[in-house]
PDB file of C-alpha atoms in Angstrom:
ATOM      1  CA  UNK H  55      31.459 -41.615 -65.953  1.00  0.00           C
ATOM      2  CA  UNK H  56      32.569 -38.249 -64.615  1.00  0.00           C
ATOM      3  CA  UNK H  57      31.482 -36.700 -61.326  1.00  0.00           C
ATOM      4  CA  UNK H  58      31.466 -33.046 -60.187  1.00  0.00           C
ATOM      5  CA  UNK H  59      33.325 -32.064 -57.001  1.00  0.00           C
ATOM      6  CA  UNK H  60      34.793 -28.750 -55.819  1.00  0.00           C
ATOM      7  CA  UNK H  61      34.243 -27.020 -59.185  1.00  0.00           C
ATOM      8  CA  UNK H  62      36.006 -29.905 -60.917  1.00  0.00           C
ATOM      9  CA  UNK H  63      34.932 -32.870 -62.989  1.00  0.00           C
ATOM     10  CA  UNK H  64      36.553 -36.143 -61.924  1.00  0.00           C
ATOM     11  CA  UNK H  65      36.444 -39.825 -62.768  1.00  0.00           C
ATOM     12  CA  UNK H  66      35.664 -42.300 -59.978  1.00  0.00           C
ATOM     13  CA  UNK H  67      39.276 -42.570 -58.830  1.00  0.00           C
ATOM     14  CA  UNK H  68      39.740 -38.811 -58.866  1.00  0.00           C
ATOM     15  CA  UNK H  69      36.541 -38.365 -56.877  1.00  0.00           C
ATOM     16  CA  UNK H  70      37.768 -40.940 -54.375  1.00  0.00           C
ATOM     17  CA  UNK H  71      41.055 -39.082 -53.953  1.00  0.00           C
ATOM     18  CA  UNK H  72      39.191 -35.806 -53.458  1.00  0.00           C
ATOM     19  CA  UNK H  73      37.043 -37.198 -50.642  1.00  0.00           C
ATOM     20  CA  UNK H  74      39.951 -39.143 -49.130  1.00  0.00           C
ATOM     21  CA  UNK H  75      38.348 -42.589 -49.090  1.00  0.00           C
ATOM     22  CA  UNK H  76      41.074 -45.195 -48.585  1.00  0.00           C
ATOM     23  CA  UNK H  77      38.690 -48.133 -48.966  1.00  0.00           C
ATOM     24  CA  UNK H  78      37.358 -46.914 -52.316  1.00  0.00           C
ATOM     25  CA  UNK H  79      40.870 -46.042 -53.505  1.00  0.00           C
ATOM     26  CA  UNK H  80      42.164 -49.559 -52.834  1.00  0.00           C
ATOM     27  CA  UNK H  81      39.125 -51.122 -54.466  1.00  0.00           C
ATOM     28  CA  UNK H  82      39.388 -48.998 -57.602  1.00  0.00           C
ATOM     29  CA  UNK H  83      43.160 -49.355 -58.018  1.00  0.00           C
ATOM     30  CA  UNK H  84      43.712 -52.991 -57.052  1.00  0.00           C
ATOM     31  CA  UNK H  85      40.413 -54.703 -57.839  1.00  0.00           C
ATOM     32  CA  UNK H  86      38.984 -52.657 -60.683  1.00  0.00           C
ATOM     33  CA  UNK H  87      42.397 -51.640 -62.083  1.00  0.00           C
ATOM     34  CA  UNK H  88      41.526 -47.958 -62.391  1.00  0.00           C
ATOM     35  CA  UNK H  89      44.296 -45.983 -64.055  1.00  0.00           C
ATOM     36  CA  UNK H  90      46.213 -43.599 -61.818  1.00  0.00           C
ATOM     37  CA  UNK H  91      47.910 -42.168 -64.906  1.00  0.00           C
ATOM     38  CA  UNK H  92      44.596 -41.239 -66.530  1.00  0.00           C
ATOM     39  CA  UNK H  93      43.406 -39.747 -63.256  1.00  0.00           C
ATOM     40  CA  UNK H  94      46.550 -37.633 -63.072  1.00  0.00           C
ATOM     41  CA  UNK H  95      45.794 -36.282 -66.539  1.00  0.00           C
ATOM     42  CA  UNK H  96      42.338 -35.253 -65.344  1.00  0.00           C
ATOM     43  CA  UNK H  97      43.863 -33.432 -62.373  1.00  0.00           C
ATOM     44  CA  UNK H  98      46.302 -31.689 -64.719  1.00  0.00           C
ATOM     45  CA  UNK H  99      43.401 -30.323 -66.760  1.00  0.00           C
ATOM     46  CA  UNK H 100      42.415 -28.481 -63.599  1.00  0.00           C
ATOM     47  CA  UNK H 101      46.032 -27.344 -63.099  1.00  0.00           C
ATOM     48  CA  UNK H 102      46.394 -29.659 -60.125  1.00  0.00           C
ATOM     49  CA  UNK H 103      48.539 -32.659 -59.247  1.00  0.00           C
ATOM     50  CA  UNK H 104      47.440 -35.595 -57.149  1.00  0.00           C
ATOM     51  CA  UNK H 105      50.377 -35.496 -54.719  1.00  0.00           C
ATOM     52  CA  UNK H 106      49.794 -31.798 -54.067  1.00  0.00           C
ATOM     53  CA  UNK H 107      46.066 -32.230 -53.627  1.00  0.00           C
ATOM     54  CA  UNK H 108      46.557 -35.094 -51.171  1.00  0.00           C
ATOM     55  CA  UNK H 109      49.014 -33.064 -49.105  1.00  0.00           C
ATOM     56  CA  UNK H 110      46.809 -29.980 -49.156  1.00  0.00           C
ATOM     57  CA  UNK H 111      43.787 -31.902 -47.933  1.00  0.00           C
ATOM     58  CA  UNK H 112      45.712 -33.997 -45.422  1.00  0.00           C
ATOM     59  CA  UNK H 113      44.521 -37.309 -46.859  1.00  0.00           C
ATOM     60  CA  UNK H 114      47.141 -39.372 -45.032  1.00  0.00           C
ATOM     61  CA  UNK H 115      45.489 -42.740 -45.755  1.00  0.00           C
ATOM     62  CA  UNK H 116      45.523 -42.083 -49.501  1.00  0.00           C
ATOM     63  CA  UNK H 117      49.101 -40.807 -49.344  1.00  0.00           C
ATOM     64  CA  UNK H 118      50.343 -44.055 -47.782  1.00  0.00           C
ATOM     65  CA  UNK H 119      49.274 -45.915 -50.923  1.00  0.00           C
ATOM     66  CA  UNK H 120      49.766 -43.284 -53.617  1.00  0.00           C
ATOM     67  CA  UNK H 121      53.327 -42.483 -52.532  1.00  0.00           C
ATOM     68  CA  UNK H 122      54.511 -45.866 -53.836  1.00  0.00           C
ATOM     69  CA  UNK H 123      53.253 -44.987 -57.319  1.00  0.00           C
ATOM     70  CA  UNK H 124      54.571 -41.448 -57.036  1.00  0.00           C
ATOM     71  CA  UNK H 125      58.106 -42.501 -56.073  1.00  0.00           C
ATOM     72  CA  UNK H 126      58.240 -45.132 -58.812  1.00  0.00           C
ATOM     73  CA  UNK H 127      57.373 -42.469 -61.393  1.00  0.00           C
ATOM     74  CA  UNK H 128      59.660 -39.689 -60.183  1.00  0.00           C
ATOM     75  CA  UNK H 129      61.633 -39.607 -63.419  1.00  0.00           C
ATOM     76  CA  UNK H 130      58.468 -38.928 -65.386  1.00  0.00           C
ATOM     77  CA  UNK H 131      57.498 -36.107 -63.037  1.00  0.00           C
ATOM     78  CA  UNK H 132      60.938 -34.522 -63.311  1.00  0.00           C
ATOM     79  CA  UNK H 133      60.768 -34.589 -67.097  1.00  0.00           C
ATOM     80  CA  UNK H 134      57.267 -33.166 -66.894  1.00  0.00           C
ATOM     81  CA  UNK H 135      58.310 -30.405 -64.541  1.00  0.00           C
ATOM     82  CA  UNK H 136      55.555 -31.733 -62.326  1.00  0.00           C
ATOM     83  CA  UNK H 137      55.218 -30.424 -58.748  1.00  0.00           C
ATOM     84  CA  UNK H 138      57.938 -27.822 -59.118  1.00  0.00           C
ATOM     85  CA  UNK H 139      55.371 -25.102 -58.609  1.00  0.00           C
ATOM     86  CA  UNK H 140      51.810 -25.368 -57.442  1.00  0.00           C
ATOM     87  CA  UNK H 141      48.945 -23.048 -56.599  1.00  0.00           C
ATOM     88  CA  UNK H 142      46.331 -23.934 -54.007  1.00  0.00           C
ATOM     89  CA  UNK H 143      43.318 -25.860 -55.272  1.00  0.00           C
ATOM     90  CA  UNK H 144      40.014 -24.220 -56.072  1.00  0.00           C
ATOM     91  CA  UNK H 145      38.475 -25.419 -52.818  1.00  0.00           C
ATOM     92  CA  UNK H 146      41.032 -23.701 -50.588  1.00  0.00           C
ATOM     93  CA  UNK H 147      39.827 -20.814 -48.470  1.00  0.00           C
ATOM     94  CA  UNK H 148      43.248 -20.282 -46.951  1.00  0.00           C
ATOM     95  CA  UNK H 149      44.531 -16.712 -46.675  1.00  0.00           C
ATOM     96  CA  UNK H 150      47.277 -17.531 -49.202  1.00  0.00           C
ATOM     97  CA  UNK H 151      44.963 -18.635 -52.014  1.00  0.00           C
ATOM     98  CA  UNK H 152      44.462 -15.139 -53.422  1.00  0.00           C
ATOM     99  CA  UNK H 153      48.213 -14.577 -53.603  1.00  0.00           C
ATOM    100  CA  UNK H 154      48.757 -17.892 -55.440  1.00  0.00           C
ATOM    101  CA  UNK H 155      52.019 -18.494 -53.611  1.00  0.00           C
ATOM    102  CA  UNK H 156      54.128 -21.388 -54.744  1.00  0.00           C
ATOM    103  CA  UNK H 157      54.756 -24.460 -52.618  1.00  0.00           C
ATOM    104  CA  UNK H 158      56.061 -27.997 -52.902  1.00  0.00           C
ATOM    105  CA  UNK H 159      53.637 -30.706 -51.705  1.00  0.00           C
ATOM    106  CA  UNK H 160      55.248 -31.065 -48.270  1.00  0.00           C
ATOM    107  CA  UNK H 161      55.365 -27.289 -47.813  1.00  0.00           C
ATOM    108  CA  UNK H 162      51.706 -27.146 -48.743  1.00  0.00           C
ATOM    109  CA  UNK H 163      50.919 -29.746 -46.073  1.00  0.00           C
ATOM    110  CA  UNK H 164      52.837 -27.616 -43.583  1.00  0.00           C
ATOM    111  CA  UNK H 165      50.994 -24.491 -44.670  1.00  0.00           C
ATOM    112  CA  UNK H 166      47.650 -26.204 -44.142  1.00  0.00           C
ATOM    113  CA  UNK H 167      48.705 -27.511 -40.731  1.00  0.00           C
ATOM    114  CA  UNK H 168      48.746 -31.232 -41.493  1.00  0.00           C
ATOM    115  CA  UNK H 169      51.251 -32.411 -38.894  1.00  0.00           C
ATOM    116  CA  UNK H 170      50.464 -36.054 -39.637  1.00  0.00           C
ATOM    117  CA  UNK H 171      51.573 -35.643 -43.260  1.00  0.00           C
ATOM    118  CA  UNK H 172      54.950 -34.148 -42.330  1.00  0.00           C
ATOM    119  CA  UNK H 173      55.510 -36.734 -39.610  1.00  0.00           C
ATOM    120  CA  UNK H 174      54.712 -39.578 -42.001  1.00  0.00           C
ATOM    121  CA  UNK H 175      56.936 -38.262 -44.799  1.00  0.00           C
ATOM    122  CA  UNK H 176      59.902 -37.711 -42.497  1.00  0.00           C
ATOM    123  CA  UNK H 177      59.664 -41.266 -41.224  1.00  0.00           C
ATOM    124  CA  UNK H 178      59.007 -42.712 -44.678  1.00  0.00           C
ATOM    125  CA  UNK H 179      62.322 -41.310 -45.919  1.00  0.00           C
ATOM    126  CA  UNK H 180      64.209 -41.874 -42.662  1.00  0.00           C
ATOM    127  CA  UNK H 181      66.774 -44.090 -44.386  1.00  0.00           C
ATOM    128  CA  UNK H 182      66.721 -42.592 -47.860  1.00  0.00           C
ATOM    129  CA  UNK H 183      66.914 -39.234 -49.587  1.00  0.00           C
ATOM    130  CA  UNK H 184      63.465 -37.831 -50.377  1.00  0.00           C
ATOM    131  CA  UNK H 185      62.708 -35.969 -53.603  1.00  0.00           C
ATOM    132  CA  UNK H 186      62.762 -32.229 -53.008  1.00  0.00           C
ATOM    133  CA  UNK H 187      58.981 -32.130 -53.409  1.00  0.00           C
ATOM    134  CA  UNK H 188      58.614 -34.178 -50.219  1.00  0.00           C
ATOM    135  CA  UNK H 189      61.710 -32.922 -48.413  1.00  0.00           C
ATOM    136  CA  UNK H 190      60.919 -30.995 -45.222  1.00  0.00           C
ATOM    137  CA  UNK H 191      64.314 -29.253 -45.421  1.00  0.00           C
ATOM    138  CA  UNK H 192      63.822 -27.976 -48.971  1.00  0.00           C
ATOM    139  CA  UNK H 193      64.005 -24.198 -49.329  1.00  0.00           C
ATOM    140  CA  UNK H 194      61.331 -22.728 -51.571  1.00  0.00           C
ATOM    141  CA  UNK H 195      62.834 -21.288 -54.745  1.00  0.00           C
ATOM    142  CA  UNK H 196      60.392 -18.380 -54.810  1.00  0.00           C
ATOM    143  CA  UNK H 197      60.081 -17.305 -51.170  1.00  0.00           C
ATOM    144  CA  UNK H 198      63.195 -18.759 -49.556  1.00  0.00           C
ATOM    145  CA  UNK H 199      61.021 -20.409 -46.905  1.00  0.00           C
ATOM    146  CA  UNK H 200      61.473 -23.920 -45.570  1.00  0.00           C
ATOM    147  CA  UNK H 201      58.827 -25.776 -43.559  1.00  0.00           C
ATOM    148  CA  UNK H 202      60.070 -24.181 -40.339  1.00  0.00           C
ATOM    149  CA  UNK H 203      59.479 -20.654 -41.623  1.00  0.00           C
ATOM    150  CA  UNK H 204      56.117 -21.648 -43.082  1.00  0.00           C
ATOM    151  CA  UNK H 205      55.045 -22.939 -39.668  1.00  0.00           C
ATOM    152  CA  UNK H 206      56.189 -19.640 -38.152  1.00  0.00           C
ATOM    153  CA  UNK H 207      54.376 -17.651 -40.828  1.00  0.00           C
ATOM    154  CA  UNK H 208      51.102 -19.398 -39.995  1.00  0.00           C
ATOM    155  CA  UNK H 209      51.671 -19.105 -36.212  1.00  0.00           C
ATOM    156  CA  UNK H 210      51.184 -22.861 -35.899  1.00  0.00           C
ATOM    157  CA  UNK H 211      52.720 -23.619 -32.510  1.00  0.00           C
ATOM    158  CA  UNK H 212      52.153 -27.376 -32.611  1.00  0.00           C
ATOM    159  CA  UNK H 213      53.733 -27.608 -36.063  1.00  0.00           C
ATOM    160  CA  UNK H 214      56.713 -25.541 -34.907  1.00  0.00           C
ATOM    161  CA  UNK H 215      57.115 -27.691 -31.809  1.00  0.00           C
ATOM    162  CA  UNK H 216      57.018 -30.933 -33.778  1.00  0.00           C
ATOM    163  CA  UNK H 217      59.449 -29.698 -36.433  1.00  0.00           C
ATOM    164  CA  UNK H 218      61.961 -28.456 -33.876  1.00  0.00           C
ATOM    165  CA  UNK H 219      61.805 -31.132 -31.189  1.00  0.00           C
ATOM    166  CA  UNK H 220      62.043 -33.965 -33.702  1.00  0.00           C
ATOM    167  CA  UNK H 221      64.892 -32.242 -35.533  1.00  0.00           C
ATOM    168  CA  UNK H 222      62.952 -31.957 -38.763  1.00  0.00           C
ATOM    169  CA  UNK H 223      63.659 -28.366 -39.763  1.00  0.00           C
ATOM    170  CA  UNK H 224      66.048 -25.435 -39.414  1.00  0.00           C
ATOM    171  CA  UNK H 225      64.485 -22.372 -37.786  1.00  0.00           C
ATOM    172  CA  UNK H 226      67.580 -20.220 -38.292  1.00  0.00           C
ATOM    173  CA  UNK H 227      67.352 -19.798 -42.059  1.00  0.00           C
ATOM    174  CA  UNK H 228      66.449 -16.471 -43.673  1.00  0.00           C
ATOM    175  CA  UNK H 229      63.963 -16.024 -46.493  1.00  0.00           C
ATOM    176  CA  UNK H 230      64.517 -14.172 -49.768  1.00  0.00           C
ATOM    177  CA  UNK H 231      63.790 -10.856 -48.010  1.00  0.00           C
ATOM    178  CA  UNK H 232      66.468 -11.545 -45.409  1.00  0.00           C
ATOM    179  CA  UNK H 233      63.817 -12.056 -42.726  1.00  0.00           C
ATOM    180  CA  UNK H 234      64.285 -14.567 -39.931  1.00  0.00           C
ATOM    181  CA  UNK H 235      61.683 -16.287 -37.799  1.00  0.00           C
ATOM    182  CA  UNK H 236      61.000 -13.347 -35.486  1.00  0.00           C
ATOM    183  CA  UNK H 237      60.523 -10.859 -38.312  1.00  0.00           C
ATOM    184  CA  UNK H 238      58.207 -13.247 -40.134  1.00  0.00           C
ATOM    185  CA  UNK H 239      56.235 -13.856 -36.962  1.00  0.00           C
ATOM    186  CA  UNK H 240      55.994 -10.133 -36.207  1.00  0.00           C
ATOM    187  CA  UNK H 241      54.429  -9.567 -39.625  1.00  0.00           C
ATOM    188  CA  UNK H 242      52.127 -12.583 -39.425  1.00  0.00           C
ATOM    189  CA  UNK H 243      50.946 -11.623 -35.937  1.00  0.00           C
ATOM    190  CA  UNK H 244      48.921  -8.766 -37.367  1.00  0.00           C
ATOM    191  CA  UNK H 245      46.331 -11.286 -38.496  1.00  0.00           C
ATOM    192  CA  UNK H 246      46.824 -13.885 -35.744  1.00  0.00           C
ATOM    193  CA  UNK H 247      45.342 -14.621 -32.349  1.00  0.00           C
ATOM    194  CA  UNK H 248      47.474 -12.948 -29.673  1.00  0.00           C
ATOM    195  CA  UNK H 249      47.789 -16.046 -27.474  1.00  0.00           C
ATOM    196  CA  UNK H 250      49.025 -18.162 -30.398  1.00  0.00           C
ATOM    197  CA  UNK H 251      51.400 -15.439 -31.501  1.00  0.00           C
ATOM    198  CA  UNK H 252      52.840 -14.873 -28.028  1.00  0.00           C
ATOM    199  CA  UNK H 253      53.331 -18.607 -27.549  1.00  0.00           C
ATOM    200  CA  UNK H 254      55.191 -18.885 -30.853  1.00  0.00           C
ATOM    201  CA  UNK H 255      57.319 -15.790 -30.213  1.00  0.00           C
ATOM    202  CA  UNK H 256      58.478 -16.960 -26.787  1.00  0.00           C
ATOM    203  CA  UNK H 257      59.108 -20.478 -28.092  1.00  0.00           C
ATOM    204  CA  UNK H 258      61.378 -19.174 -30.854  1.00  0.00           C
ATOM    205  CA  UNK H 259      63.396 -17.131 -28.380  1.00  0.00           C
ATOM    206  CA  UNK H 260      63.498 -19.360 -25.299  1.00  0.00           C
ATOM    207  CA  UNK H 261      63.503 -22.859 -26.787  1.00  0.00           C
ATOM    208  CA  UNK H 262      64.676 -22.662 -30.393  1.00  0.00           C
ATOM    209  CA  UNK H 263      67.231 -19.973 -29.608  1.00  0.00           C
ATOM    210  CA  UNK H 264      66.568 -17.698 -32.563  1.00  0.00           C
ATOM    211  CA  UNK H 265      68.845 -14.645 -32.434  1.00  0.00           C
ATOM    212  CA  UNK H 266      66.692 -11.882 -30.975  1.00  0.00           C
ATOM    213  CA  UNK H 267      69.314  -9.261 -31.843  1.00  0.00           C
ATOM    214  CA  UNK H 268      69.009  -9.899 -35.592  1.00  0.00           C
ATOM    215  CA  UNK H 269      67.172  -6.944 -37.196  1.00  0.00           C
ATOM    216  CA  UNK H 270      65.925  -6.048 -33.726  1.00  0.00           C
ATOM    217  CA  UNK H 271      65.015  -2.471 -34.611  1.00  0.00           C
ATOM    218  CA  UNK H 272      62.918  -3.583 -37.576  1.00  0.00           C
ATOM    219  CA  UNK H 273      61.275  -6.264 -35.449  1.00  0.00           C
ATOM    220  CA  UNK H 274      60.344  -3.805 -32.707  1.00  0.00           C
ATOM    221  CA  UNK H 275      58.881  -1.430 -35.270  1.00  0.00           C
ATOM    222  CA  UNK H 276      56.686  -4.227 -36.604  1.00  0.00           C
ATOM    223  CA  UNK H 277      55.349  -5.227 -33.187  1.00  0.00           C
ATOM    224  CA  UNK H 278      52.127  -3.628 -31.991  1.00  0.00           C
ATOM    225  CA  UNK H 279      51.301  -5.561 -28.825  1.00  0.00           C
ATOM    226  CA  UNK H 280      52.582  -4.013 -25.594  1.00  0.00           C
ATOM    227  CA  UNK H 281      53.179  -7.377 -23.903  1.00  0.00           C
ATOM    228  CA  UNK H 282      55.354  -8.680 -26.720  1.00  0.00           C
ATOM    229  CA  UNK H 283      57.127  -5.350 -27.042  1.00  0.00           C
ATOM    230  CA  UNK H 284      57.994  -5.355 -23.329  1.00  0.00           C
ATOM    231  CA  UNK H 285      59.152  -8.969 -23.562  1.00  0.00           C
ATOM    232  CA  UNK H 286      61.436  -8.244 -26.503  1.00  0.00           C
ATOM    233  CA  UNK H 287      62.837  -5.094 -24.903  1.00  0.00           C
ATOM    234  CA  UNK H 288      63.712  -7.098 -21.785  1.00  0.00           C
ATOM    235  CA  UNK H 289      65.364  -9.891 -23.794  1.00  0.00           C
ATOM    236  CA  UNK H 290      67.370  -7.337 -25.756  1.00  0.00           C
ATOM    237  CA  UNK H 291      68.499  -5.769 -22.494  1.00  0.00           C
ATOM    238  CA  UNK H 292      69.737  -9.189 -21.358  1.00  0.00           C
ATOM    239  CA  UNK H 293      71.803  -9.237 -24.551  1.00  0.00           C
ATOM    240  CA  UNK H 294      73.339  -5.844 -23.846  1.00  0.00           C
ATOM    241  CA  UNK H 295      70.980  -3.776 -25.991  1.00  0.00           C
ATOM    242  CA  UNK H 296      69.016  -1.115 -24.110  1.00  0.00           C
ATOM    243  CA  UNK H 297      66.267   0.153 -26.355  1.00  0.00           C
ATOM    244  CA  UNK H 298      62.575   0.934 -26.196  1.00  0.00           C
ATOM    245  CA  UNK H 299      60.203   0.963 -29.112  1.00  0.00           C
ATOM    246  CA  UNK H 300      58.776   4.304 -28.054  1.00  0.00           C
ATOM    247  CA  UNK H 301      62.246   5.851 -28.261  1.00  0.00           C
ATOM    248  CA  UNK H 302      62.946   4.115 -31.555  1.00  0.00           C
ATOM    249  CA  UNK H 303      59.748   5.531 -33.033  1.00  0.00           C
ATOM    250  CA  UNK H 304      60.836   8.983 -31.943  1.00  0.00           C
ATOM    251  CA  UNK H 305      64.067   8.709 -33.923  1.00  0.00           C
ATOM    252  CA  UNK H 306      62.391   7.431 -37.076  1.00  0.00           C
ATOM    253  CA  UNK H 307      60.567   9.820 -39.350  1.00  0.00           C
ATOM    254  CA  UNK H 308      57.553   8.645 -41.317  1.00  0.00           C
ATOM    255  CA  UNK H 309      59.708   8.376 -44.429  1.00  0.00           C
ATOM    256  CA  UNK H 310      62.341   6.333 -42.601  1.00  0.00           C
ATOM    257  CA  UNK H 311      59.772   3.660 -41.805  1.00  0.00           C
ATOM    258  CA  UNK H 312      59.390   3.023 -45.521  1.00  0.00           C
ATOM    259  CA  UNK H 313      62.929   1.657 -45.551  1.00  0.00           C
ATOM    260  CA  UNK H 314      61.627  -1.478 -43.854  1.00  0.00           C
ATOM    261  CA  UNK H 315      60.891  -3.353 -47.038  1.00  0.00           C
ATOM    262  CA  UNK H 316      58.162  -5.839 -46.148  1.00  0.00           C
ATOM    263  CA  UNK H 317      56.025  -7.647 -48.696  1.00  0.00           C
ATOM    264  CA  UNK H 318      52.789  -7.788 -46.699  1.00  0.00           C
ATOM    265  CA  UNK H 319      50.873  -9.396 -49.553  1.00  0.00           C
ATOM    266  CA  UNK H 320      53.078 -12.457 -49.246  1.00  0.00           C
ATOM    267  CA  UNK H 321      51.648 -12.952 -45.778  1.00  0.00           C
ATOM    268  CA  UNK H 322      48.012 -12.527 -46.740  1.00  0.00           C
ATOM    269  CA  UNK H 323      47.803  -9.164 -44.934  1.00  0.00           C
TER     270      UNK H 323
END
């Protein structure tokens, strides 16, 4: 029997995974011997993979059981090319869904703000090497982002704090556009709550120690909040760089501003 859910048609086990019911999952898999392999094939027909769906939805209780099967079948997934690239599921209303950006399962969990998923995975592989699909340190082949930059891109302060303070991710990497954390945050802030953005910006500078002098002119040009602009100008002054955005704007013609090559669509803007 097949059941409809989120514009998909699923068997009982697939439906259980979609709603995140641990009790039903254990009953179907261990007592009724439902086939995970068959269920995976059903997900594939919808261009989805179970591990990605679980991470996207934050179904931590299902993940704790499914991960055993997933790890034991890694060779099959590698041969299949499974999980190398993945678009958000049909049910996602996230700002990135229209852009169909590509993420590994753990990066998808980070994107969706599921701190519990990242915390669990890091501890699960504490004494072993995780597959790249579940590796918090993995750098996305398409965007150049790791989980740290994804957390910055979504202005998720709690995710950033957890990743940094527990030593889970490197906030000093640059993406494929050569942008660091502050440039990414400056772009993302255009669609973010000011308080969240300010908190993240100050945290990157004061706690993480991101180099505020890196691409500082471009960063200032991207900023549009007077409080953040004043803060950055003061921090630059402390680093021996006396500059004001208003003066910088006066030296840049309209055509010059086009030299700042930013892919706004990648940020859902």
